[in-house]
Coordinates of C-alpha atoms and ligand atoms in Angstrom, one line a residue:
M1056 CA -7.4 -3.6 40.9
A1057 CA -6.5 -0.9 38.5
N1058 CA -6.0 -1.6 34.7
T1059 CA -2.5 -1.8 33.5
V1060 CA -1.8 -0.5 30.1
K1061 CA 0.8 -1.6 27.7
K1062 CA 2.2 1.7 26.9
F1063 CA 3.8 2.7 23.6
P1064 CA 6.7 5.2 23.4
E1065 CA 6.0 8.8 23.8
G1066 CA 5.3 10.5 20.3
F1067 CA 4.3 7.1 18.8
L1068 CA 2.3 7.9 15.6
W1069 CA -1.1 6.4 15.8
G1070 CA -3.5 6.6 12.8
G1071 CA -5.0 5.1 9.9
A1072 CA -4.2 4.8 6.1
I1073 CA -6.0 5.2 2.7
S1074 CA -5.0 5.8 -0.8
A1075 CA -6.2 8.4 -3.3
N1076 CA -7.4 6.0 -5.9
Q1077 CA -9.4 3.9 -3.3
A1078 CA -11.1 6.8 -1.4
E1079 CA -11.3 10.0 -3.5
G1080 CA -13.6 9.2 -6.3
A1081 CA -14.2 12.3 -8.4
W1082 CA -12.1 10.7 -11.2
N1083 CA -13.0 13.1 -13.8
V1084 CA -13.1 16.4 -11.4
G1085 CA -10.9 19.2 -11.2
G1086 CA -8.9 18.6 -14.3
K1087 CA -7.8 15.0 -13.2
G1088 CA -6.6 12.7 -15.9
L1089 CA -7.5 9.2 -16.5
S1090 CA -5.3 6.7 -14.3
T1091 CA -4.6 3.2 -14.3
A1092 CA -7.0 2.9 -11.2
D1093 CA -9.8 4.1 -13.3
V1094 CA -9.5 1.1 -15.7
A1095 CA -9.8 -1.4 -12.6
V1096 CA -12.8 -3.6 -13.0
Y1097 CA -15.1 -4.8 -10.1
R1098 CA -14.8 -8.6 -9.4
K1099 CA -16.9 -10.1 -6.6
H1100 CA -14.9 -12.4 -4.2
L1101 CA -12.3 -14.1 -6.4
K1102 CA -11.1 -17.4 -5.8
R1103 CA -7.5 -18.6 -5.5
D1104 CA -6.7 -19.1 -9.1
E1105 CA -8.7 -16.2 -10.5
Y1106 CA -6.4 -13.5 -9.2
E1107 CA -3.5 -13.9 -11.5
K1108 CA -5.7 -13.6 -14.6
H1109 CA -7.5 -10.7 -13.1
Y1110 CA -4.2 -8.8 -12.9
L1111 CA -3.3 -9.3 -16.5
I1112 CA -5.0 -6.3 -18.0
T1113 CA -5.4 -6.4 -21.7
N1114 CA -5.5 -3.8 -24.5
E1115 CA -9.1 -4.5 -25.1
Q1116 CA -9.9 -3.9 -21.5
I1117 CA -8.2 -0.6 -21.5
E1118 CA -9.9 0.4 -24.7
E1119 CA -13.3 -0.5 -23.3
A1120 CA -12.7 1.5 -20.2
M1121 CA -11.5 4.6 -22.0
K1122 CA -14.8 4.7 -23.9
D1123 CA -16.8 4.1 -20.8
P1124 CA -17.9 7.6 -19.4
T1125 CA -19.5 6.0 -16.3
D1126 CA -18.3 4.6 -13.0
K1127 CA -20.5 1.4 -13.1
K1128 CA -17.8 -1.1 -13.8
Y1129 CA -15.0 0.9 -12.3
P1130 CA -15.7 1.6 -8.6
K1131 CA -12.5 3.5 -7.9
R1132 CA -13.7 6.1 -10.2
R1133 CA -16.4 6.9 -7.5
G1134 CA -14.4 5.8 -4.4
I1135 CA -16.1 6.8 -1.3
D1136 CA -16.1 10.5 -2.5
F1137 CA -13.5 11.5 0.0
Y1138 CA -12.8 14.3 -2.6
H1139 CA -15.8 16.1 -1.3
R1140 CA -16.2 14.8 1.9
Y1141 CA -12.7 14.7 3.5
K1142 CA -13.7 17.6 6.0
E1143 CA -16.3 15.4 7.5
D1144 CA -14.0 12.2 7.5
L1145 CA -11.1 14.2 9.0
A1146 CA -13.3 15.3 11.7
L1147 CA -14.0 11.6 12.5
F1148 CA -10.5 10.7 12.3
A1149 CA -9.7 13.6 14.7
E1150 CA -12.4 12.4 17.1
M1151 CA -10.6 9.1 17.3
G1152 CA -7.4 11.0 18.1
F1153 CA -5.3 10.2 15.0
K1154 CA -1.9 11.7 15.3
V1155 CA -1.2 10.8 11.6
L1156 CA -3.2 10.0 8.3
R1157 CA -1.5 8.1 5.5
T1158 CA -2.8 9.0 2.1
S1159 CA -1.5 9.4 -1.4
I1160 CA -1.5 12.0 -4.1
A1161 CA -3.2 10.9 -7.4
W1162 CA -0.4 11.9 -9.9
T1163 CA -3.1 12.4 -12.5
R1164 CA -4.6 15.3 -10.4
I1165 CA -1.3 17.1 -10.7
F1166 CA -0.3 16.2 -14.1
P1167 CA -3.2 14.7 -15.9
R1168 CA -1.3 13.2 -18.7
G1169 CA 1.9 12.7 -16.8
D1170 CA 4.4 14.4 -19.3
E1171 CA 3.3 18.2 -19.0
S1172 CA 5.5 20.7 -17.8
E1173 CA 3.1 22.8 -16.0
P1174 CA 1.1 21.3 -13.1
N1175 CA -2.8 21.4 -12.7
E1176 CA -3.3 24.2 -10.3
E1177 CA -6.8 22.8 -9.3
G1178 CA -5.3 19.5 -8.3
L1179 CA -2.5 21.1 -6.3
R1180 CA -4.9 23.1 -4.4
F1181 CA -7.2 20.2 -3.5
Y1182 CA -4.1 18.5 -1.6
E1183 CA -3.0 21.8 -0.2
N1184 CA -6.6 22.3 1.4
L1185 CA -6.7 18.6 2.4
F1186 CA -3.3 18.8 4.3
K1187 CA -4.1 22.1 5.9
E1188 CA -7.3 20.6 7.2
M1189 CA -5.3 17.7 8.6
R1190 CA -3.1 20.1 10.3
K1191 CA -5.9 22.1 11.7
H1192 CA -7.0 18.8 13.5
G1193 CA -3.3 18.2 14.6
I1194 CA -3.1 15.2 12.3
E1195 CA 0.4 14.8 10.6
P1196 CA 0.1 14.0 6.9
L1197 CA 1.9 10.7 5.6
V1198 CA 1.8 11.0 2.0
T1199 CA 2.7 8.4 -0.6
L1200 CA 3.8 9.7 -4.0
S1201 CA 2.6 6.7 -5.9
H1202 CA 0.0 4.4 -4.5
Y1203 CA -1.3 1.9 -7.3
E1204 CA -1.9 4.5 -9.9
M1205 CA -0.2 6.3 -12.8
P1206 CA -1.4 8.5 -15.6
L1207 CA -3.0 6.0 -18.4
Y1208 CA -1.5 8.3 -21.0
L1209 CA 2.1 7.2 -19.9
V1210 CA 0.9 3.6 -20.2
N1211 CA -0.4 4.1 -23.6
E1212 CA 2.2 6.5 -25.2
Y1213 CA 5.3 5.5 -23.1
G1214 CA 4.8 1.8 -22.1
G1215 CA 4.4 2.6 -18.5
W1216 CA 7.5 2.3 -16.1
T1217 CA 9.4 0.2 -18.7
N1218 CA 10.4 3.6 -20.4
R1219 CA 13.3 5.3 -18.7
K1220 CA 11.6 8.8 -19.7
V1221 CA 8.8 8.0 -16.9
V1222 CA 11.6 8.5 -14.3
D1223 CA 12.0 12.0 -15.3
F1224 CA 8.3 12.7 -15.4
F1225 CA 8.0 11.2 -11.7
V1226 CA 10.8 13.2 -10.6
H1227 CA 9.3 16.4 -11.9
Y1228 CA 6.1 15.5 -10.2
A1229 CA 7.8 14.8 -6.9
K1230 CA 9.6 17.9 -7.0
T1231 CA 6.5 19.9 -7.7
V1232 CA 4.7 18.4 -4.7
F1233 CA 7.7 18.7 -2.4
S1234 CA 8.0 22.3 -3.3
R1235 CA 4.3 23.0 -3.0
Y1236 CA 3.8 21.2 0.2
K1237 CA 7.0 21.7 2.0
E1238 CA 5.6 23.4 5.0
L1239 CA 2.7 21.1 5.3
V1240 CA 4.0 17.4 4.8
K1241 CA 7.0 16.1 6.9
Y1242 CA 6.5 12.4 6.3
W1243 CA 6.7 10.9 2.8
L1244 CA 6.8 7.5 1.1
T1245 CA 7.8 6.8 -2.4
F1246 CA 6.1 3.8 -4.0
N1247 CA 3.4 1.8 -2.3
E1248 CA 4.4 -1.8 -2.0
I1249 CA 7.2 -1.2 -4.6
D1250 CA 7.7 -5.0 -5.1
S1251 CA 4.1 -5.6 -6.0
I1252 CA 5.0 -4.8 -9.7
I1253 CA 6.2 -8.5 -9.7
R1254 CA 2.7 -9.6 -8.9
H1255 CA 0.5 -7.1 -10.6
P1256 CA 2.6 -5.4 -13.3
F1257 CA -0.3 -3.1 -14.6
T1258 CA -1.5 -1.8 -11.2
S1259 CA 2.0 -0.9 -10.1
G1260 CA 3.9 -0.5 -13.2
G1261 CA 1.5 0.5 -16.1
I1262 CA 2.6 -2.7 -17.9
V1263 CA 0.1 -4.4 -20.2
P1264 CA 1.5 -7.8 -20.4
E1265 CA 0.6 -8.7 -24.0
R1266 CA 2.6 -5.8 -25.2
F1267 CA 5.9 -7.4 -24.1
E1268 CA 7.6 -10.5 -25.4
H1269 CA 9.5 -11.2 -22.2
L1270 CA 7.4 -10.0 -19.5
E1271 CA 9.6 -10.6 -16.5
Q1272 CA 12.4 -8.6 -18.2
A1273 CA 9.9 -5.8 -18.8
I1274 CA 8.8 -5.9 -15.1
F1275 CA 12.3 -5.9 -13.6
Q1276 CA 13.6 -3.2 -16.0
A1277 CA 10.5 -1.1 -14.9
L1278 CA 11.1 -1.8 -11.3
H1279 CA 14.8 -0.6 -11.9
H1280 CA 13.3 2.7 -13.1
Q1281 CA 11.2 2.8 -10.0
F1282 CA 14.2 2.4 -7.7
V1283 CA 16.0 5.1 -9.5
A1284 CA 12.9 7.4 -9.4
S1285 CA 12.6 6.6 -5.6
A1286 CA 16.1 7.4 -4.8
L1287 CA 15.8 10.7 -6.8
A1288 CA 12.7 11.4 -4.9
V1289 CA 14.7 10.9 -1.7
K1290 CA 17.5 13.3 -2.9
Y1291 CA 15.0 16.1 -3.7
C1292 CA 12.9 15.5 -0.7
H1293 CA 16.0 15.9 1.4
E1294 CA 17.0 19.1 -0.5
I1295 CA 13.6 20.8 -0.7
I1296 CA 12.3 19.9 2.7
P1297 CA 15.5 19.2 4.9
D1298 CA 13.4 18.5 8.1
A1299 CA 11.3 15.9 6.4
K1300 CA 11.6 12.1 6.5
I1301 CA 11.1 9.9 3.6
G1302 CA 10.7 6.0 3.6
C1303 CA 10.2 3.3 1.3
M1304 CA 7.2 0.9 1.4
L1305 CA 7.4 -2.9 1.4
T1306 CA 4.7 -5.7 1.1
R1307 CA 6.2 -7.8 4.0
L1308 CA 5.4 -11.5 2.8
L1309 CA 6.7 -13.5 5.7
T1310 CA 7.0 -17.1 4.8
Y1311 CA 7.5 -20.0 7.0
P1312 CA 8.8 -23.4 6.2
Y1313 CA 6.2 -26.1 6.4
S1314 CA 8.6 -28.4 8.0
C1315 CA 12.2 -28.5 9.4
H1316 CA 13.1 -30.5 6.5
P1317 CA 16.2 -28.5 5.2
E1318 CA 14.6 -28.2 1.7
D1319 CA 11.5 -26.7 3.2
V1320 CA 13.6 -24.2 5.2
L1321 CA 15.7 -23.4 2.0
L1322 CA 12.7 -22.7 0.0
A1323 CA 11.1 -20.4 2.8
Q1324 CA 14.5 -18.7 3.0
K1325 CA 14.6 -18.0 -0.6
D1326 CA 11.0 -16.5 -0.6
N1327 CA 12.0 -14.2 2.2
Q1328 CA 15.0 -13.2 0.4
F1329 CA 13.2 -12.4 -2.8
N1330 CA 10.8 -10.4 -0.7
Y1331 CA 13.7 -8.3 0.7
F1332 CA 14.9 -7.5 -2.8
S1333 CA 13.3 -4.1 -3.0
S1334 CA 14.0 -2.9 0.5
D1335 CA 17.6 -4.1 0.2
V1336 CA 18.0 -1.7 -2.8
Q1337 CA 16.2 1.1 -1.1
V1338 CA 17.8 0.9 2.4
R1339 CA 21.2 -0.6 1.6
G1340 CA 21.5 1.3 -1.7
E1341 CA 22.5 -1.6 -3.9
Y1342 CA 21.1 -4.7 -5.7
P1343 CA 21.5 -7.7 -3.5
K1344 CA 23.9 -10.5 -4.8
F1345 CA 21.3 -13.2 -4.5
M1346 CA 19.4 -11.5 -7.4
N1347 CA 22.2 -12.2 -9.7
R1348 CA 21.3 -16.0 -9.8
Y1349 CA 17.6 -15.1 -10.3
F1350 CA 18.2 -12.9 -13.2
R1351 CA 20.7 -15.3 -14.9
E1352 CA 18.2 -18.2 -14.6
K1353 CA 15.4 -16.2 -16.0
N1354 CA 17.4 -14.6 -18.8
I1355 CA 16.9 -10.9 -17.3
V1356 CA 19.2 -8.2 -18.1
I1357 CA 18.7 -5.0 -16.4
E1358 CA 19.8 -2.0 -18.3
K1359 CA 21.3 0.6 -16.0
K1360 CA 22.4 4.1 -17.2
V1361 CA 25.8 5.3 -16.0
G1362 CA 25.3 6.9 -12.6
D1363 CA 22.4 4.8 -11.5
D1364 CA 24.6 2.7 -9.0
E1365 CA 25.6 5.9 -7.4
I1366 CA 22.0 7.3 -7.3
L1367 CA 20.9 4.3 -5.5
K1368 CA 23.9 4.2 -3.0
Q1369 CA 23.6 7.9 -2.1
H1370 CA 19.9 8.3 -1.5
T1371 CA 18.8 5.7 0.6
V1372 CA 15.6 6.1 2.7
D1373 CA 15.3 7.4 6.3
F1374 CA 13.0 4.8 7.3
L1375 CA 11.2 1.8 6.2
S1376 CA 7.5 1.3 6.0
F1377 CA 5.6 -1.9 5.4
S1378 CA 2.2 -3.6 5.1
Y1379 CA 1.5 -6.7 7.0
Y1380 CA -1.7 -8.7 6.8
M1381 CA -0.9 -12.3 6.9
S1382 CA 1.9 -14.9 6.9
L1383 CA 2.6 -17.6 4.2
V1384 CA 3.9 -21.2 4.1
N1385 CA 6.1 -23.0 1.6
S1386 CA 7.0 -26.6 1.2
I1387 CA 8.7 -28.8 -1.4
N1388 CA 5.4 -30.7 -1.4
A1389 CA 3.3 -27.8 -2.0
E1390 CA 1.7 -29.4 -5.0
Q1391 CA -0.2 -32.0 -3.0
M1392 CA -1.0 -29.8 -0.1
D1393 CA -4.2 -27.7 0.9
K1394 CA -3.7 -24.0 -0.4
V1395 CA -4.8 -20.7 0.8
C1396 CA -4.8 -17.3 -1.0
G1397 CA -5.0 -13.5 -0.3
N1398 CA -5.3 -10.9 -2.8
I1399 CA -1.6 -10.9 -3.6
A1400 CA 0.1 -14.1 -2.4
G1401 CA -1.0 -17.5 -1.5
G1402 CA 0.6 -20.8 -0.5
V1403 CA 0.3 -23.8 1.6
K1404 CA -2.3 -23.7 4.4
N1405 CA -0.8 -23.2 7.9
P1406 CA -2.5 -25.7 10.1
Y1407 CA -2.1 -23.6 13.1
L1408 CA -3.7 -20.4 11.8
E1409 CA -7.4 -19.4 11.0
T1410 CA -8.3 -17.4 7.9
S1411 CA -10.3 -14.4 7.2
E1412 CA -13.4 -14.4 5.1
W1413 CA -11.2 -13.7 2.1
G1414 CA -9.0 -16.6 2.9
W1415 CA -6.0 -14.6 4.5
Q1416 CA -4.1 -16.5 7.2
I1417 CA -4.4 -14.6 10.2
D1418 CA -1.1 -14.5 12.2
P1419 CA -0.3 -11.7 14.9
V1420 CA 2.8 -13.3 16.0
G1421 CA 4.1 -13.1 12.5
L1422 CA 4.0 -9.3 12.6
R1423 CA 6.4 -9.4 15.7
I1424 CA 8.6 -11.8 13.8
A1425 CA 8.3 -9.5 10.7
L1426 CA 9.4 -6.4 12.7
N1427 CA 12.4 -8.2 14.4
D1428 CA 13.7 -9.5 11.0
L1429 CA 13.3 -6.3 9.3
Y1430 CA 15.1 -4.5 12.1
D1431 CA 17.9 -7.0 12.3
R1432 CA 18.5 -6.8 8.7
Y1433 CA 18.4 -3.0 8.4
Q1434 CA 18.6 -1.2 11.8
I1435 CA 16.6 1.8 10.6
P1436 CA 13.3 2.9 12.1
L1437 CA 10.2 1.0 10.9
F1438 CA 6.6 2.1 10.3
V1439 CA 3.7 -0.2 10.1
V1440 CA 1.7 1.5 7.5
E1441 CA -0.9 -1.1 6.7
N1442 CA -2.5 -3.8 8.8
G1443 CA -6.1 -4.8 9.1
L1444 CA -9.0 -7.1 8.7
G1445 CA -11.2 -7.2 5.5
A1446 CA -14.6 -8.4 6.6
T1447 CA -18.2 -8.2 5.8
D1448 CA -20.1 -5.9 8.3
K1449 CA -23.6 -6.0 9.3
I1450 CA -25.8 -3.1 10.6
E1451 CA -27.9 -4.2 13.6
E1452 CA -31.5 -3.1 14.0
D1453 CA -30.4 -0.5 16.4
G1454 CA -28.1 1.1 13.8
S1455 CA -24.8 0.0 15.4
I1456 CA -22.0 -2.2 13.8
Q1457 CA -20.6 -4.6 16.3
D1458 CA -17.4 -5.4 14.8
D1459 CA -15.6 -7.4 17.5
Y1460 CA -13.9 -9.7 15.0
R1461 CA -12.0 -6.4 13.8
I1462 CA -11.2 -5.4 17.3
D1463 CA -9.9 -8.7 18.1
Y1464 CA -7.7 -8.7 14.9
L1465 CA -6.3 -5.3 15.4
K1466 CA -5.8 -5.8 19.3
K1467 CA -3.8 -9.1 18.7
H1468 CA -1.6 -7.4 16.1
I1469 CA -1.0 -4.2 18.1
E1470 CA -0.1 -6.4 21.1
Q1471 CA 2.7 -7.9 18.8
V1472 CA 4.1 -4.5 17.8
Y1473 CA 4.2 -3.8 21.6
E1474 CA 6.2 -6.9 22.1
A1475 CA 8.4 -6.1 19.2
I1476 CA 9.2 -2.6 20.8
Q1477 CA 10.1 -4.6 24.0
D1478 CA 12.4 -6.7 21.9
G1479 CA 14.3 -3.6 21.0
V1480 CA 12.7 -2.8 17.6
E1481 CA 12.4 0.9 16.8
V1482 CA 8.8 1.5 15.5
M1483 CA 7.7 5.0 14.6
G1484 CA 4.1 4.4 14.3
Y1485 CA 1.0 2.2 13.2
T1486 CA -1.6 3.1 10.6
S1487 CA -4.4 0.5 10.2
W1488 CA -5.5 0.0 6.7
G1489 CA -8.7 1.4 5.3
C1490 CA -9.5 3.4 8.5
I1491 CA -12.8 4.3 6.9
D1492 CA -14.3 1.8 4.5
I1493 CA -12.9 2.2 1.0
I1494 CA -12.8 0.4 -2.4
S1495 CA -10.8 -2.9 -2.3
A1496 CA -7.4 -2.6 -4.2
S1497 CA -7.6 -5.9 -5.8
T1498 CA -11.1 -6.5 -6.7
S1499 CA -12.8 -3.0 -6.4
E1500 CA -15.3 -4.5 -4.1
M1501 CA -16.9 -2.4 -1.4
E1502 CA -18.2 -5.1 0.9
K1503 CA -14.7 -6.2 2.1
R1504 CA -14.5 -3.4 4.7
Y1505 CA -11.5 -2.5 6.9
G1506 CA -12.7 0.6 8.5
F1507 CA -13.5 2.0 12.0
I1508 CA -16.0 3.9 10.0
Y1509 CA -18.8 2.4 8.0
V1510 CA -19.6 3.9 4.7
D1511 CA -23.1 3.3 3.3
Q1512 CA -22.4 2.1 -0.4
D1513 CA -22.6 -1.5 -1.9
N1514 CA -20.6 -3.2 -4.6
D1515 CA -22.7 -1.5 -7.3
G1516 CA -22.4 2.0 -6.0
N1517 CA -25.8 2.1 -4.3
G1518 CA -26.1 3.9 -0.8
T1519 CA -26.3 7.2 0.8
L1520 CA -22.4 7.3 1.6
K1521 CA -23.4 8.1 5.0
R1522 CA -20.5 7.6 7.5
I1523 CA -21.3 5.6 10.7
P1524 CA -18.7 5.0 13.5
K1525 CA -18.4 1.2 14.2
K1526 CA -17.7 -0.3 17.7
S1527 CA -14.0 -0.5 16.7
F1528 CA -14.0 3.4 16.3
Y1529 CA -14.5 3.8 20.1
W1530 CA -12.0 0.9 20.9
Y1531 CA -9.3 2.5 18.7
K1532 CA -10.1 6.0 20.2
E1533 CA -9.3 4.5 23.6
V1534 CA -6.1 2.9 22.4
I1535 CA -4.8 6.2 21.1
S1536 CA -5.8 8.1 24.2
E1537 CA -4.2 5.5 26.4
N1538 CA -1.2 5.3 24.0
G1539 CA -1.3 1.6 24.4
L1540 CA -3.5 -1.4 25.2
K1541 CA -5.4 -1.8 28.3
C1542 CA -5.0 -5.3 29.9
Ligands
BG6_1902 C1 -2.4 -3.5 0.0 C2 -2.5 -2.2 -0.7 O1 -1.6 -4.5 -0.7 O2 -3.5 -4.1 0.5 C3 -3.9 -1.4 -0.4 O3 -1.4 -1.3 -0.5 C4 -5.0 -2.5 -0.4 O4 -4.1 -0.6 -1.4 C5 -4.6 -3.6 0.9 O5 -6.2 -1.9 -0.3 C6 -5.8 -4.5 1.0 O6 -6.0 -5.2 -0.3 P1 -7.5 -5.2 -0.7 O7 -7.4 -6.0 -1.9 O8 -8.4 -6.2 0.3 O9 -8.2 -4.0 -0.9

């Protein structure tokens, strides 16, 4: 009997995703300035309780990093040398049949300090060549303006995103790249996981916790500035590139109640609402009412400039993109229960799910639930721009990498995207995270690999950087050529 295929809609954007700070390396090449990502230290396999401390960057750490001219402790400085090897990498993505590649622009390549009036031509040229090369292969660029990095100068001299002036600097940067790449880039995202500033204020907002008395106040003020900056980016993108689409990007942290006890259900509902806060602002154009109570109880007062509410209202996004790796569980009895933890969020252990090597709860059906929930709430097109399995890979004696575990993870998740589409959800595309092995965002490890393509480099930066297609490479190639899953 002939194979049947679970076909995706025509024009579905299949591809992969990386970010500038985890892939490019070349941290001090081409006039690039120092960014927050260049300060991120390597930590091997963190335990559950260690993540929070790891994210609280101190003045001392920054000073130490600024003095260090090497990439030894700071793997994002070297990345996987995508900066010099992108042609080879794009050729491999093209071989898999990618329709789209999500990457980001490093703000510090365009404005090394962040507050200059004139951009750095060498940085602009690098991305122009990169996007042209993508187009040569028929790969549509999907570009994030800010993915976990900002100029370190803005952190030290202005207090990061807590300072309103950073909105103007960012808008200037956004207008510069929209104007320069208007013929090349038709899909844009504003801030990667904009909600993540709440979990790691330095990585996402350039906030050094010890510099602020009321940290949460600083975080939500900075987030407000990012909302305004994001809305203004939407406005200028629409003006400068009328045929482009620009979206927001959310970390979808789907939370289940542990039991049907109403208090558990309420707790999970609150967690989910809190997770929707940023997308509510960016899609609906206003702060959701449920945040009033949160702000009141935490003694947080958001300072808004006259006109901010109109800006948010008028310039909402065209589509919503999100990352999805795992689901979470909450309970009123959480204290006494077994816990699990990913890099960004943890919670109560779900007895029905397995976990990855890094402790993330694997839940493909959760992706279908997330897609349905988001579509019910917003009724705008959705884009799964991150999903994948971080795992240790082994090179076999014959030189191959048999990553069946990755194929299994991706297949089950893609199947659920298919089901969600059958449910009526509008999904624009799917870009699996770390389509080539890159440096981990949370811990700067190399051994937590997500890619279809293996990169020969270890945690300490040893290796030839040779690229080797894994078994999943050929599997994904078939998915794309079939425009769906063979069953
Ligand atoms: C997402 C980020 O939160 O998770 C990516 O947008 C990141 O930048 C990905 O790499 C996976 O996390 P990690 O810590 O395993 O690299």
